[in-house]
Each structure stands twice: as C-alpha cells, then as structure tokens.
Amino acid sequence: MRSVPPRLPGGSRAPRSRALYVETTIRAPMERIWELTQTPVEHVRWDVRFSRIQPTGVREKGAQEFRYELDLGVHVIRGTGVSLGERRSAHGERTSALIFTPDDVLSPLGPGRGYWRYVPTDDGVRFFTGYDYAPGWGWLGRMLDPLITRPFVWWLTAWSFDRLRLWAEDGIEPERFSLWRALLPARGPRPRARRCLSRPPTGGRTIVENAPDTLQEIDT
C-alpha cells in the first residue's frame, strides 16, 4: 500500500521525501538507552536541539505534555509538545511519539511530529527517528528549508545521536563535547554525524510507515 505524507499539526501535509531519518546502533542495555532518552533532565544533556524540557502535565492515557527551550545565546526559542513512550512489544521493541509546536516567530521550524524506535538486535539496540515539520519564517523559510535548514537539522540530530551513543556505550558524558568545537581537529573519541544512517535500510519500511500508532493518538 502506498504511504501518504505525514500530517503536520494543523492538517497540512508535507511532501514524503522531506521527512528526516537518523539511525544509529548503540551497544548498551535497552534500559540505559531508555533512561537517557526518556528522562527530560538527561535528554537535554545529549540532544543539542533542546536546552530545557519542563513537563507540565499528563494526559488521560499517559501522554506527557511539556514546554521546551533552545538557548541560542542571543535568543531563546520556546515551544510546547506532547510525547508518549511505549514499552509493549513481544520482541522487546519500544517506541516514543512526539508532536511539537514552537511559540516563537523566530523559530526556523514550525509545528512538527515524529517518533523514536528502539529495536533490540544481536549488536545492540537500533535507535532511529523519523520526523517532519513545517518550515517557519513564511516564504523565506520555505525557500531556505531544503537548502540550509533541513540539512542542518539532520546534522544536529545525527551529531546528537552519536553523542548519546558515546555516553551510553563508554560512559563519556556529553558535556565533554561542545557543539561549537565539533568542526575543529581533536584527538580521541568524538561525536560524528556521518556515523548515522540518513535513510531506512534497503527493503525496510518507509520513514512514514515506521511511525507508531501512538503518534496518531497524541495528534488528535
């Protein structure tokens, strides 16, 4: 069956090819990865897309409402979101669904939605995400998004994923790696975005088809 483009908050649909995908394999226990990704105070330590995540309430079925911030130094981008993590799977897989809405006209990202999947393998845990968003900044944002914004957002996500991997596998705390020094020469282990996949494996499900059912639940 042909997949359809993801529906963004507000009812609009983005072209299927625009969805972002990042995948890494983390050789660490599932519980450790779950803790580092599902606990807000730990999440912001490795994910450079957030500076602060503050839970604000829990919905009837367990979905977590929150506010988030991204501190750029000269300006703080703020927004709201809802997430729902699930551990139920006969094969030990887990998922986490998310929708987010920036409250700031200066945000280059508008409303978006996405998911994380955690898949146990013989080599560790396949940890991957698929997400999409509507560009901010009106016509200028729509023009810049495929050329600058979207490739940079993918790089930020992949760099963060590898930062998480180093923390979960080797205990190297993420604060050791500064985003602003990522392009400078350095010795020893360091996060590298190129270690992550940018598309689903050949023959696998598409980015859209990999979204858990919980994404639809929190987006209604």
mmCIF file of C-alpha atoms in Angstrom:
data_model
loop_
_atom_site.group_PDB
_atom_site.id
_atom_site.type_symbol
_atom_site.label_atom_id
_atom_site.label_comp_id
_atom_site.label_asym_id
_atom_site.label_seq_id
_atom_site.Cartn_x
_atom_site.Cartn_y
_atom_site.Cartn_z
ATOM 1 C CA MET A 1 0.000 0.000 0.000
ATOM 2 C CA ARG A 2 1.367 3.423 -0.923
ATOM 3 C CA SER A 3 2.253 5.507 2.103
ATOM 4 C CA VAL A 4 0.974 9.059 2.446
ATOM 5 C CA PRO A 5 2.965 12.118 3.516
ATOM 6 C CA PRO A 6 2.926 12.773 7.268
ATOM 7 C CA ARG A 7 0.171 15.068 8.508
ATOM 8 C CA LEU A 8 1.549 18.014 10.410
ATOM 9 C CA PRO A 9 -0.311 19.774 13.220
ATOM 10 C CA GLY A 10 -2.947 21.974 11.621
ATOM 11 C CA GLY A 11 -3.884 19.424 8.972
ATOM 12 C CA SER A 12 -1.307 20.221 6.286
ATOM 13 C CA ARG A 13 0.772 17.524 4.637
ATOM 14 C CA ALA A 14 4.457 17.722 3.803
ATOM 15 C CA PRO A 15 5.995 16.005 0.771
ATOM 16 C CA ARG A 16 7.012 12.444 1.602
ATOM 17 C CA SER A 17 10.631 12.989 0.542
ATOM 18 C CA ARG A 18 11.145 15.764 3.081
ATOM 19 C CA ALA A 19 10.881 13.588 6.183
ATOM 20 C CA LEU A 20 14.147 13.323 8.132
ATOM 21 C CA TYR A 21 15.598 9.979 9.197
ATOM 22 C CA VAL A 22 18.525 9.277 11.515
ATOM 23 C CA GLU A 23 19.649 5.828 12.724
ATOM 24 C CA THR A 24 22.449 4.537 14.894
ATOM 25 C CA THR A 25 23.236 1.293 16.709
ATOM 26 C CA ILE A 26 24.037 1.643 20.404
ATOM 27 C CA ARG A 27 25.834 -1.222 22.146
ATOM 28 C CA ALA A 28 24.299 -0.687 25.563
ATOM 29 C CA PRO A 29 21.383 -2.135 27.567
ATOM 30 C CA MET A 30 17.916 -1.104 26.440
ATOM 31 C CA GLU A 31 17.054 0.214 29.913
ATOM 32 C CA ARG A 32 20.066 2.515 29.886
ATOM 33 C CA ILE A 33 19.168 3.969 26.494
ATOM 34 C CA TRP A 34 15.531 4.349 27.558
ATOM 35 C CA GLU A 35 16.586 6.239 30.684
ATOM 36 C CA LEU A 36 18.881 8.633 28.806
ATOM 37 C CA THR A 37 16.280 9.415 26.154
ATOM 38 C CA GLN A 38 13.040 9.449 28.157
ATOM 39 C CA THR A 39 14.177 11.396 31.232
ATOM 40 C CA PRO A 40 13.981 15.143 30.415
ATOM 41 C CA VAL A 41 16.983 16.155 32.511
ATOM 42 C CA GLU A 42 19.131 13.516 30.773
ATOM 43 C CA HIS A 43 17.659 14.121 27.328
ATOM 44 C CA VAL A 44 18.787 17.754 27.180
ATOM 45 C CA ARG A 45 22.345 16.761 28.080
ATOM 46 C CA TRP A 46 22.968 14.924 24.795
ATOM 47 C CA ASP A 47 20.392 16.424 22.413
ATOM 48 C CA VAL A 48 21.592 19.829 21.210
ATOM 49 C CA ARG A 49 18.151 20.604 19.799
ATOM 50 C CA PHE A 50 16.952 21.316 23.347
ATOM 51 C CA SER A 51 18.348 23.322 26.254
ATOM 52 C CA ARG A 52 15.488 22.647 28.661
ATOM 53 C CA ILE A 53 12.454 20.341 28.792
ATOM 54 C CA GLN A 54 9.916 21.001 31.519
ATOM 55 C CA PRO A 55 7.000 18.541 31.992
ATOM 56 C CA THR A 56 3.719 20.401 32.508
ATOM 57 C CA GLY A 57 1.048 17.705 32.754
ATOM 58 C CA VAL A 58 -0.033 14.167 31.953
ATOM 59 C CA ARG A 59 -2.999 13.287 29.731
ATOM 60 C CA GLU A 60 -5.536 10.557 30.482
ATOM 61 C CA LYS A 61 -3.675 7.829 28.530
ATOM 62 C CA GLY A 62 -0.266 8.779 29.889
ATOM 63 C CA ALA A 63 0.970 11.203 27.242
ATOM 64 C CA GLN A 64 3.355 13.770 28.725
ATOM 65 C CA GLU A 65 2.820 17.454 27.973
ATOM 66 C CA PHE A 66 5.875 19.675 28.219
ATOM 67 C CA ARG A 67 7.455 23.014 27.418
ATOM 68 C CA TYR A 68 10.869 23.206 25.795
ATOM 69 C CA GLU A 69 13.571 25.782 25.199
ATOM 70 C CA LEU A 70 16.538 26.140 22.881
ATOM 71 C CA ASP A 71 19.002 28.727 24.143
ATOM 72 C CA LEU A 72 20.916 30.257 21.233
ATOM 73 C CA GLY A 73 22.817 32.689 23.420
ATOM 74 C CA VAL A 74 21.293 35.821 21.920
ATOM 75 C CA HIS A 75 17.741 34.441 21.935
ATOM 76 C CA VAL A 76 15.765 31.589 23.499
ATOM 77 C CA ILE A 77 13.311 29.706 21.271
ATOM 78 C CA ARG A 78 10.382 28.263 23.238
ATOM 79 C CA GLY A 79 7.560 25.894 22.414
ATOM 80 C CA THR A 80 5.230 23.186 23.665
ATOM 81 C CA GLY A 81 4.901 19.497 22.924
ATOM 82 C CA VAL A 82 3.387 16.135 23.803
ATOM 83 C CA SER A 83 5.205 12.791 23.936
ATOM 84 C CA LEU A 84 4.181 9.210 24.640
ATOM 85 C CA GLY A 85 6.594 6.337 25.192
ATOM 86 C CA GLU A 86 5.575 2.670 24.935
ATOM 87 C CA ARG A 87 7.372 -0.442 26.140
ATOM 88 C CA ARG A 88 4.809 -3.007 24.956
ATOM 89 C CA SER A 89 6.207 -5.400 22.355
ATOM 90 C CA ALA A 90 6.559 -9.164 22.112
ATOM 91 C CA HIS A 91 10.066 -8.686 20.691
ATOM 92 C CA GLY A 92 11.235 -6.115 23.236
ATOM 93 C CA GLU A 93 10.886 -3.130 20.909
ATOM 94 C CA ARG A 94 9.906 0.266 22.279
ATOM 95 C CA THR A 95 8.625 3.481 20.732
ATOM 96 C CA SER A 96 8.195 7.127 21.584
ATOM 97 C CA ALA A 97 5.925 9.513 19.681
ATOM 98 C CA LEU A 98 6.165 13.304 19.707
ATOM 99 C CA ILE A 99 4.432 16.418 18.432
ATOM 100 C CA PHE A 100 5.815 19.907 18.986
ATOM 101 C CA THR A 101 4.730 23.480 18.336
ATOM 102 C CA PRO A 102 7.149 26.422 18.583
ATOM 103 C CA ASP A 103 5.749 29.566 20.220
ATOM 104 C CA ASP A 104 8.345 31.818 18.589
ATOM 105 C CA VAL A 105 8.115 33.568 15.221
ATOM 106 C CA LEU A 106 11.922 33.466 15.041
ATOM 107 C CA SER A 107 11.981 29.663 15.063
ATOM 108 C CA PRO A 108 13.100 28.256 11.676
ATOM 109 C CA LEU A 109 10.977 25.184 12.466
ATOM 110 C CA GLY A 110 7.214 25.354 12.624
ATOM 111 C CA PRO A 111 4.916 22.633 14.025
ATOM 112 C CA GLY A 112 6.202 19.089 13.622
ATOM 113 C CA ARG A 113 5.742 15.469 14.587
ATOM 114 C CA GLY A 114 7.923 12.402 14.780
ATOM 115 C CA TYR A 115 8.944 9.257 16.633
ATOM 116 C CA TRP A 116 11.801 7.251 18.103
ATOM 117 C CA ARG A 117 12.072 3.470 17.786
ATOM 118 C CA TYR A 118 14.245 1.177 19.881
ATOM 119 C CA VAL A 119 14.836 -2.232 18.273
ATOM 120 C CA PRO A 120 16.942 -4.910 20.044
ATOM 121 C CA THR A 121 19.470 -6.690 17.800
ATOM 122 C CA ASP A 122 22.430 -9.030 18.266
ATOM 123 C CA ASP A 123 24.727 -5.994 18.005
ATOM 124 C CA GLY A 124 22.877 -3.771 20.466
ATOM 125 C CA VAL A 125 19.871 -1.503 20.010
ATOM 126 C CA ARG A 126 18.887 0.093 16.719
ATOM 127 C CA PHE A 127 17.826 3.574 17.739
ATOM 128 C CA PHE A 128 16.242 5.611 14.978
ATOM 129 C CA THR A 129 13.959 8.542 14.402
ATOM 130 C CA GLY A 130 11.725 9.821 11.653
ATOM 131 C CA TYR A 131 10.178 13.277 11.793
ATOM 132 C CA ASP A 132 8.932 16.178 9.749
ATOM 133 C CA TYR A 133 7.937 19.770 10.328
ATOM 134 C CA ALA A 134 6.506 22.791 8.575
ATOM 135 C CA PRO A 135 9.142 25.482 7.940
ATOM 136 C CA GLY A 136 8.937 28.707 9.912
ATOM 137 C CA TRP A 137 9.674 32.226 8.618
ATOM 138 C CA GLY A 138 6.963 32.224 5.945
ATOM 139 C CA TRP A 139 8.048 32.255 2.307
ATOM 140 C CA LEU A 140 11.697 32.808 3.245
ATOM 141 C CA GLY A 141 11.674 29.725 5.459
ATOM 142 C CA ARG A 142 10.059 27.608 2.747
ATOM 143 C CA MET A 143 12.787 28.687 0.329
ATOM 144 C CA LEU A 144 15.686 28.096 2.747
ATOM 145 C CA ASP A 145 14.395 24.861 4.270
ATOM 146 C CA PRO A 146 15.548 22.332 1.637
ATOM 147 C CA LEU A 147 18.828 24.177 1.040
ATOM 148 C CA ILE A 148 20.015 25.052 4.554
ATOM 149 C CA THR A 149 17.597 24.416 7.425
ATOM 150 C CA ARG A 150 16.671 20.784 6.803
ATOM 151 C CA PRO A 151 20.226 19.538 6.114
ATOM 152 C CA PHE A 152 21.441 21.372 9.232
ATOM 153 C CA VAL A 153 18.636 19.946 11.388
ATOM 154 C CA TRP A 154 19.538 16.453 10.151
ATOM 155 C CA TRP A 155 23.190 17.061 11.059
ATOM 156 C CA LEU A 156 22.243 18.318 14.542
ATOM 157 C CA THR A 157 20.106 15.229 15.119
ATOM 158 C CA ALA A 158 22.765 12.791 13.882
ATOM 159 C CA TRP A 159 25.541 14.506 15.864
ATOM 160 C CA SER A 160 23.360 14.309 18.964
ATOM 161 C CA PHE A 161 22.630 10.612 18.362
ATOM 162 C CA ASP A 162 26.335 9.825 18.191
ATOM 163 C CA ARG A 163 26.889 11.913 21.326
ATOM 164 C CA LEU A 164 24.266 9.738 23.040
ATOM 165 C CA ARG A 165 25.958 6.573 21.749
ATOM 166 C CA LEU A 166 29.298 7.558 23.276
ATOM 167 C CA TRP A 167 27.589 8.271 26.591
ATOM 168 C CA ALA A 168 25.612 5.020 26.689
ATOM 169 C CA GLU A 169 28.437 2.772 25.428
ATOM 170 C CA ASP A 170 31.544 4.267 27.010
ATOM 171 C CA GLY A 171 30.272 6.498 29.793
ATOM 172 C CA ILE A 172 31.695 9.636 28.142
ATOM 173 C CA GLU A 173 29.485 12.430 29.425
ATOM 174 C CA PRO A 174 28.028 14.599 26.640
ATOM 175 C CA GLU A 175 29.224 17.856 28.207
ATOM 176 C CA ARG A 176 32.727 16.847 27.153
ATOM 177 C CA PHE A 177 31.770 17.571 23.544
ATOM 178 C CA SER A 178 30.883 21.148 22.657
ATOM 179 C CA LEU A 179 28.812 21.712 19.537
ATOM 180 C CA TRP A 180 30.810 24.817 18.691
ATOM 181 C CA ARG A 181 34.033 22.764 18.587
ATOM 182 C CA ALA A 182 32.577 19.936 16.515
ATOM 183 C CA LEU A 183 34.352 21.037 13.340
ATOM 184 C CA LEU A 184 37.757 21.574 14.957
ATOM 185 C CA PRO A 185 40.516 18.922 14.905
ATOM 186 C CA ALA A 186 40.504 16.760 18.030
ATOM 187 C CA ARG A 187 42.070 13.570 19.347
ATOM 188 C CA GLY A 188 40.215 10.654 20.853
ATOM 189 C CA PRO A 189 36.560 9.720 20.533
ATOM 190 C CA ARG A 190 34.131 12.415 19.483
ATOM 191 C CA PRO A 191 30.585 12.544 18.059
ATOM 192 C CA ARG A 192 30.348 12.387 14.278
ATOM 193 C CA ALA A 193 27.083 12.775 12.379
ATOM 194 C CA ARG A 194 28.367 10.694 9.468
ATOM 195 C CA ARG A 195 28.264 7.545 11.586
ATOM 196 C CA CYS A 196 24.452 7.647 11.377
ATOM 197 C CA LEU A 197 22.228 6.464 8.541
ATOM 198 C CA SER A 198 20.145 9.070 6.747
ATOM 199 C CA ARG A 199 17.683 6.653 5.121
ATOM 200 C CA PRO A 200 15.976 3.421 6.258
ATOM 201 C CA PRO A 201 17.835 0.207 5.331
ATOM 202 C CA THR A 202 17.118 -1.148 1.851
ATOM 203 C CA GLY A 203 13.928 -3.164 1.792
ATOM 204 C CA GLY A 204 12.753 -1.768 5.113
ATOM 205 C CA ARG A 205 9.648 0.221 5.856
ATOM 206 C CA THR A 206 9.492 3.849 4.816
ATOM 207 C CA ILE A 207 10.034 6.707 7.241
ATOM 208 C CA VAL A 208 6.288 7.299 7.451
ATOM 209 C CA GLU A 209 5.325 3.640 7.831
ATOM 210 C CA ASN A 210 7.703 3.276 10.779
ATOM 211 C CA ALA A 211 5.701 5.738 12.887
ATOM 212 C CA PRO A 212 4.000 4.056 15.871
ATOM 213 C CA ASP A 213 0.215 4.195 16.302
ATOM 214 C CA THR A 214 0.721 6.350 19.384
ATOM 215 C CA LEU A 215 1.707 9.252 17.140
ATOM 216 C CA GLN A 216 -1.838 9.392 15.795
ATOM 217 C CA GLU A 217 -3.226 9.148 19.325
ATOM 218 C CA ILE A 218 -1.459 12.269 20.594
ATOM 219 C CA ASP A 219 -2.052 14.196 17.371
ATOM 220 C CA THR A 220 -5.863 14.028 17.561
#
